[in-house]
């Protein structure tokens, strides 16, 4: 299915709106701001009080998620880690890389080769070493207190949907698999969380079993580290839907 020119225009207009609003929130002085980095990839830290929630925004082009996190932390306690980037990919050691593929060397390696032409073995290994040296400390920094929740917020624009995740999942709860609702769903790594989330009006998949050759994303790394992880995934621009999903998590998972 090809998106109409009107839909594309509306998506870009919404992106522009999100950039303006996010900039306003970023310049707000009421919250404590600092920075954290992994292999030179910088994340802005926003803290508002104490909470067992840690929020992560990892793709710079997914502006609905950023806007929601900044808005959420104006009224709710928690700590957020927001990538300091406006594009989807980042640059590490001169090479393009998806920042949600850095959590295993194999995932990062495949992604670097995919996005860059003529990468020498020497430069590839050097880049992987830079990431590997920082990975453990970075994850420890963004991890919640014991028993807490690590929540990533993502947006999708084109073909990605819950259908991509079903083959990787242990269990699935589908409320609406039609367009556009199949773009809006939870991914969780904890069965107790899944049992609560499947009572929600939203789609949810459980991924609590390690798979071979995972893509190096944060969700699989959190599973390996036995950290409760939830991805709140929605269509780009679906701020109301993503807000309701985050609200459900905060009101029903502890």
mmCIF file of C-alpha atoms in Angstrom:
data_model
loop_
_atom_site.group_PDB
_atom_site.id
_atom_site.type_symbol
_atom_site.label_atom_id
_atom_site.label_comp_id
_atom_site.label_asym_id
_atom_site.label_seq_id
_atom_site.Cartn_x
_atom_site.Cartn_y
_atom_site.Cartn_z
ATOM 1 C CA UNK A 1 0.000 0.000 0.000
ATOM 2 C CA UNK A 2 1.412 3.405 -1.037
ATOM 3 C CA UNK A 3 0.912 6.339 1.304
ATOM 4 C CA UNK A 4 -0.981 9.252 -0.226
ATOM 5 C CA UNK A 5 0.794 12.611 -0.752
ATOM 6 C CA UNK A 6 -1.625 14.141 1.777
ATOM 7 C CA UNK A 7 -0.618 11.624 4.466
ATOM 8 C CA UNK A 8 3.051 12.262 3.751
ATOM 9 C CA UNK A 9 2.540 16.037 3.990
ATOM 10 C CA UNK A 10 0.645 15.693 7.253
ATOM 11 C CA UNK A 11 3.417 13.513 8.691
ATOM 12 C CA UNK A 12 6.061 16.125 7.858
ATOM 13 C CA UNK A 13 3.919 18.935 9.256
ATOM 14 C CA UNK A 14 3.502 16.968 12.455
ATOM 15 C CA UNK A 15 7.252 16.366 12.627
ATOM 16 C CA UNK A 16 7.844 20.118 12.340
ATOM 17 C CA UNK A 17 5.319 20.760 15.108
ATOM 18 C CA UNK A 18 6.992 18.172 17.358
ATOM 19 C CA UNK A 19 10.435 19.692 16.810
ATOM 20 C CA UNK A 20 9.171 23.128 17.877
ATOM 21 C CA UNK A 21 7.364 21.812 20.959
ATOM 22 C CA UNK A 22 10.243 19.522 21.968
ATOM 23 C CA UNK A 23 12.632 22.462 21.716
ATOM 24 C CA UNK A 24 10.447 24.430 24.097
ATOM 25 C CA UNK A 25 10.450 21.567 26.586
ATOM 26 C CA UNK A 26 14.195 21.067 26.146
ATOM 27 C CA UNK A 27 14.826 24.683 27.132
ATOM 28 C CA UNK A 28 12.639 24.454 30.240
ATOM 29 C CA UNK A 29 14.731 24.985 33.379
ATOM 30 C CA UNK A 30 12.423 23.311 35.914
ATOM 31 C CA UNK A 31 13.924 19.866 35.318
ATOM 32 C CA UNK A 32 17.446 18.656 35.991
ATOM 33 C CA UNK A 33 19.349 17.983 32.755
ATOM 34 C CA UNK A 34 22.643 16.214 32.140
ATOM 35 C CA UNK A 35 24.170 13.958 29.483
ATOM 36 C CA UNK A 36 25.230 10.323 29.132
ATOM 37 C CA UNK A 37 27.045 8.785 26.176
ATOM 38 C CA UNK A 38 27.948 5.480 24.592
ATOM 39 C CA UNK A 39 30.689 5.460 21.938
ATOM 40 C CA UNK A 40 30.101 9.175 21.456
ATOM 41 C CA UNK A 41 26.310 8.844 21.080
ATOM 42 C CA UNK A 42 24.937 11.428 23.492
ATOM 43 C CA UNK A 43 21.734 11.107 25.497
ATOM 44 C CA UNK A 44 20.176 13.970 27.392
ATOM 45 C CA UNK A 45 19.130 13.009 30.921
ATOM 46 C CA UNK A 46 15.956 14.513 32.367
ATOM 47 C CA UNK A 47 15.086 13.861 35.998
ATOM 48 C CA UNK A 48 11.929 14.782 37.833
ATOM 49 C CA UNK A 49 11.750 13.332 41.332
ATOM 50 C CA UNK A 50 12.176 9.687 42.302
ATOM 51 C CA UNK A 51 10.595 6.754 40.480
ATOM 52 C CA UNK A 52 11.311 3.155 39.498
ATOM 53 C CA UNK A 53 10.594 4.139 35.876
ATOM 54 C CA UNK A 54 13.295 4.831 33.306
ATOM 55 C CA UNK A 55 12.168 6.166 29.917
ATOM 56 C CA UNK A 56 14.277 5.919 26.762
ATOM 57 C CA UNK A 57 13.928 7.650 23.400
ATOM 58 C CA UNK A 58 16.497 6.230 21.009
ATOM 59 C CA UNK A 59 15.569 7.257 17.427
ATOM 60 C CA UNK A 60 15.919 10.951 16.691
ATOM 61 C CA UNK A 61 13.318 10.988 13.910
ATOM 62 C CA UNK A 62 10.533 9.557 16.108
ATOM 63 C CA UNK A 63 9.339 12.916 17.390
ATOM 64 C CA UNK A 64 5.997 11.851 18.841
ATOM 65 C CA UNK A 65 7.826 9.725 21.400
ATOM 66 C CA UNK A 66 10.158 12.566 22.371
ATOM 67 C CA UNK A 67 7.287 15.007 22.737
ATOM 68 C CA UNK A 68 5.364 12.589 24.951
ATOM 69 C CA UNK A 69 8.316 11.908 27.260
ATOM 70 C CA UNK A 70 9.055 15.591 27.763
ATOM 71 C CA UNK A 71 5.379 16.291 28.388
ATOM 72 C CA UNK A 72 5.040 13.309 30.726
ATOM 73 C CA UNK A 73 7.961 14.308 32.928
ATOM 74 C CA UNK A 74 6.514 17.771 33.476
ATOM 75 C CA UNK A 75 3.818 16.214 35.680
ATOM 76 C CA UNK A 76 5.169 12.782 36.609
ATOM 77 C CA UNK A 77 8.228 11.493 38.442
ATOM 78 C CA UNK A 78 10.867 9.577 36.561
ATOM 79 C CA UNK A 79 14.134 9.728 34.660
ATOM 80 C CA UNK A 80 14.398 9.874 30.886
ATOM 81 C CA UNK A 81 17.262 9.377 28.451
ATOM 82 C CA UNK A 82 16.727 11.209 25.158
ATOM 83 C CA UNK A 83 19.098 10.790 22.247
ATOM 84 C CA UNK A 84 20.787 14.037 21.213
ATOM 85 C CA UNK A 85 20.134 13.561 17.499
ATOM 86 C CA UNK A 86 17.532 14.538 14.913
ATOM 87 C CA UNK A 87 18.053 11.680 12.458
ATOM 88 C CA UNK A 88 17.299 7.992 12.842
ATOM 89 C CA UNK A 89 20.931 6.958 12.449
ATOM 90 C CA UNK A 90 23.946 8.213 14.390
ATOM 91 C CA UNK A 91 27.627 8.350 13.447
ATOM 92 C CA UNK A 92 30.165 6.264 15.368
ATOM 93 C CA UNK A 93 33.816 6.401 14.293
ATOM 94 C CA UNK A 94 32.704 7.904 10.992
ATOM 95 C CA UNK A 95 30.130 5.210 10.194
ATOM 96 C CA UNK A 96 26.339 5.360 10.125
ATOM 97 C CA UNK A 97 24.634 3.137 12.668
ATOM 98 C CA UNK A 98 21.134 2.578 14.018
ATOM 99 C CA UNK A 99 21.428 3.364 17.764
ATOM 100 C CA UNK A 100 18.981 0.556 18.530
ATOM 101 C CA UNK A 101 21.395 -2.008 17.112
ATOM 102 C CA UNK A 102 24.319 -1.332 19.439
ATOM 103 C CA UNK A 103 23.482 -3.748 22.230
ATOM 104 C CA UNK A 104 25.276 -6.730 20.719
ATOM 105 C CA UNK A 105 28.417 -6.770 18.614
ATOM 106 C CA UNK A 106 26.745 -9.002 16.024
ATOM 107 C CA UNK A 107 23.767 -6.665 15.698
ATOM 108 C CA UNK A 108 25.985 -3.611 15.419
ATOM 109 C CA UNK A 109 28.274 -5.346 12.919
ATOM 110 C CA UNK A 110 25.419 -6.341 10.613
ATOM 111 C CA UNK A 111 23.936 -2.845 10.795
ATOM 112 C CA UNK A 112 27.228 -1.066 10.051
ATOM 113 C CA UNK A 113 27.833 -3.283 7.033
ATOM 114 C CA UNK A 114 24.256 -2.679 5.849
ATOM 115 C CA UNK A 115 24.426 1.118 6.123
ATOM 116 C CA UNK A 116 28.014 1.731 4.977
ATOM 117 C CA UNK A 117 29.906 0.779 1.841
ATOM 118 C CA UNK A 118 33.439 -0.618 1.850
ATOM 119 C CA UNK A 119 33.974 -0.852 5.606
ATOM 120 C CA UNK A 120 37.408 -2.336 6.265
ATOM 121 C CA UNK A 121 37.737 -5.114 8.814
ATOM 122 C CA UNK A 122 40.117 -2.944 10.849
ATOM 123 C CA UNK A 123 37.713 0.013 11.028
ATOM 124 C CA UNK A 124 34.758 -2.260 11.673
ATOM 125 C CA UNK A 125 36.485 -3.933 14.609
ATOM 126 C CA UNK A 126 37.590 -0.562 15.984
ATOM 127 C CA UNK A 127 34.018 0.724 15.860
ATOM 128 C CA UNK A 128 32.651 -2.399 17.549
ATOM 129 C CA UNK A 129 35.295 -2.073 20.254
ATOM 130 C CA UNK A 130 34.273 1.520 20.952
ATOM 131 C CA UNK A 131 30.679 0.420 21.433
ATOM 132 C CA UNK A 132 31.541 -2.681 23.433
ATOM 133 C CA UNK A 133 33.742 -0.737 25.852
ATOM 134 C CA UNK A 134 30.832 1.524 26.826
ATOM 135 C CA UNK A 135 27.864 -0.834 26.530
ATOM 136 C CA UNK A 136 27.799 -2.320 30.033
ATOM 137 C CA UNK A 137 28.250 0.997 31.843
ATOM 138 C CA UNK A 138 25.679 2.693 29.615
ATOM 139 C CA UNK A 139 23.052 0.036 30.229
ATOM 140 C CA UNK A 140 23.736 0.079 33.955
ATOM 141 C CA UNK A 141 23.221 3.855 33.931
ATOM 142 C CA UNK A 142 19.839 3.699 32.186
ATOM 143 C CA UNK A 143 18.576 0.679 34.098
ATOM 144 C CA UNK A 144 15.835 1.185 36.713
ATOM 145 C CA UNK A 145 16.204 0.189 40.352
ATOM 146 C CA UNK A 146 15.761 -3.536 41.025
ATOM 147 C CA UNK A 147 12.274 -4.566 39.958
ATOM 148 C CA UNK A 148 11.622 -1.285 38.141
ATOM 149 C CA UNK A 149 10.612 -0.702 34.536
ATOM 150 C CA UNK A 150 12.729 0.294 31.560
ATOM 151 C CA UNK A 151 10.316 1.818 29.031
ATOM 152 C CA UNK A 152 11.297 2.641 25.456
ATOM 153 C CA UNK A 153 9.007 4.756 23.282
ATOM 154 C CA UNK A 154 9.108 4.293 19.512
ATOM 155 C CA UNK A 155 7.200 5.510 16.469
ATOM 156 C CA UNK A 156 6.874 3.891 13.078
ATOM 157 C CA UNK A 157 6.147 5.597 9.761
ATOM 158 C CA UNK A 158 5.841 2.996 7.012
ATOM 159 C CA UNK A 159 5.651 -0.800 6.953
ATOM 160 C CA UNK A 160 6.734 -1.852 10.447
ATOM 161 C CA UNK A 161 3.901 -3.257 12.591
ATOM 162 C CA UNK A 162 3.108 -5.931 15.162
ATOM 163 C CA UNK A 163 3.234 -8.448 12.309
ATOM 164 C CA UNK A 164 7.033 -8.109 12.296
ATOM 165 C CA UNK A 165 7.221 -9.067 15.973
ATOM 166 C CA UNK A 166 4.776 -11.979 16.088
ATOM 167 C CA UNK A 167 7.291 -14.581 14.753
ATOM 168 C CA UNK A 168 9.745 -13.549 17.514
ATOM 169 C CA UNK A 169 7.182 -13.700 20.310
ATOM 170 C CA UNK A 170 6.213 -16.318 22.873
ATOM 171 C CA UNK A 171 2.617 -15.094 23.164
ATOM 172 C CA UNK A 172 0.493 -12.505 21.395
ATOM 173 C CA UNK A 173 -2.663 -10.636 22.366
ATOM 174 C CA UNK A 174 -4.293 -9.005 19.324
ATOM 175 C CA UNK A 175 -7.112 -6.531 19.891
ATOM 176 C CA UNK A 176 -7.053 -4.992 16.425
ATOM 177 C CA UNK A 177 -4.786 -6.172 13.643
ATOM 178 C CA UNK A 178 -6.182 -3.834 10.982
ATOM 179 C CA UNK A 179 -4.506 -0.699 9.609
ATOM 180 C CA UNK A 180 -3.555 1.560 11.344
ATOM 181 C CA UNK A 181 -4.040 -0.171 14.713
ATOM 182 C CA UNK A 182 -1.533 -2.907 13.945
ATOM 183 C CA UNK A 183 1.134 -0.176 14.152
ATOM 184 C CA UNK A 184 0.266 0.437 17.825
ATOM 185 C CA UNK A 185 1.374 -2.211 20.316
ATOM 186 C CA UNK A 186 3.377 -3.123 23.410
ATOM 187 C CA UNK A 187 6.445 -5.345 23.458
ATOM 188 C CA UNK A 188 7.272 -6.699 26.904
ATOM 189 C CA UNK A 189 9.853 -9.155 28.239
ATOM 190 C CA UNK A 190 8.188 -10.100 31.542
ATOM 191 C CA UNK A 191 5.270 -12.552 31.712
ATOM 192 C CA UNK A 192 3.604 -10.854 34.662
ATOM 193 C CA UNK A 193 3.687 -7.560 32.784
ATOM 194 C CA UNK A 194 2.251 -9.300 29.721
ATOM 195 C CA UNK A 195 -0.623 -10.755 31.738
ATOM 196 C CA UNK A 196 -1.555 -7.242 32.846
ATOM 197 C CA UNK A 197 -1.012 -5.591 29.484
ATOM 198 C CA UNK A 198 -3.150 -8.122 27.614
ATOM 199 C CA UNK A 199 -6.089 -6.840 29.676
ATOM 200 C CA UNK A 200 -5.583 -3.438 28.075
ATOM 201 C CA UNK A 201 -7.370 -2.345 24.875
ATOM 202 C CA UNK A 202 -4.019 -2.443 23.042
ATOM 203 C CA UNK A 203 -2.095 -5.091 21.132
ATOM 204 C CA UNK A 204 0.772 -6.714 23.033
ATOM 205 C CA UNK A 205 3.465 -9.321 22.412
ATOM 206 C CA UNK A 206 5.544 -11.205 24.962
ATOM 207 C CA UNK A 207 9.203 -11.794 24.104
ATOM 208 C CA UNK A 208 10.638 -13.619 27.111
ATOM 209 C CA UNK A 209 12.797 -16.207 25.322
ATOM 210 C CA UNK A 210 16.287 -15.476 23.989
ATOM 211 C CA UNK A 211 16.544 -15.980 20.224
ATOM 212 C CA UNK A 212 19.569 -16.690 18.091
ATOM 213 C CA UNK A 213 21.033 -13.823 16.076
ATOM 214 C CA UNK A 214 18.929 -11.083 17.616
ATOM 215 C CA UNK A 215 19.199 -7.669 15.985
ATOM 216 C CA UNK A 216 21.093 -5.991 18.833
ATOM 217 C CA UNK A 217 18.139 -3.949 20.044
ATOM 218 C CA UNK A 218 17.684 -2.730 23.612
ATOM 219 C CA UNK A 219 14.759 -5.071 24.259
ATOM 220 C CA UNK A 220 16.801 -8.249 23.764
ATOM 221 C CA UNK A 221 19.676 -6.909 25.825
ATOM 222 C CA UNK A 222 17.311 -6.016 28.674
ATOM 223 C CA UNK A 223 15.907 -9.556 28.543
ATOM 224 C CA UNK A 224 19.410 -11.003 28.821
ATOM 225 C CA UNK A 225 20.073 -8.737 31.801
ATOM 226 C CA UNK A 226 16.773 -9.734 33.442
ATOM 227 C CA UNK A 227 15.491 -6.142 33.449
ATOM 228 C CA UNK A 228 11.754 -5.591 32.964
ATOM 229 C CA UNK A 229 11.398 -3.897 29.590
ATOM 230 C CA UNK A 230 8.432 -2.466 27.730
ATOM 231 C CA UNK A 231 8.377 -0.883 24.298
ATOM 232 C CA UNK A 232 5.426 1.420 23.633
ATOM 233 C CA UNK A 233 5.208 1.477 19.846
ATOM 234 C CA UNK A 234 2.806 3.655 17.859
ATOM 235 C CA UNK A 235 2.377 5.200 14.468
ATOM 236 C CA UNK A 236 4.205 8.519 14.115
ATOM 237 C CA UNK A 237 1.821 11.329 15.065
ATOM 238 C CA UNK A 238 -0.420 9.158 17.247
ATOM 239 C CA UNK A 239 0.323 11.178 20.363
ATOM 240 C CA UNK A 240 -3.055 10.532 21.999
ATOM 241 C CA UNK A 241 -2.750 6.769 21.519
ATOM 242 C CA UNK A 242 0.800 6.643 22.849
ATOM 243 C CA UNK A 243 -0.206 8.821 25.807
ATOM 244 C CA UNK A 244 -3.011 6.391 26.672
ATOM 245 C CA UNK A 245 -0.630 3.444 26.423
ATOM 246 C CA UNK A 246 1.930 5.081 28.719
ATOM 247 C CA UNK A 247 -0.872 6.003 31.129
ATOM 248 C CA UNK A 248 -2.047 2.375 31.187
ATOM 249 C CA UNK A 249 1.469 1.170 32.010
ATOM 250 C CA UNK A 250 1.865 3.668 34.830
ATOM 251 C CA UNK A 251 -1.529 2.909 36.347
ATOM 252 C CA UNK A 252 -1.408 -0.878 36.121
ATOM 253 C CA UNK A 253 2.239 -1.990 36.326
ATOM 254 C CA UNK A 254 4.306 -1.462 39.456
#
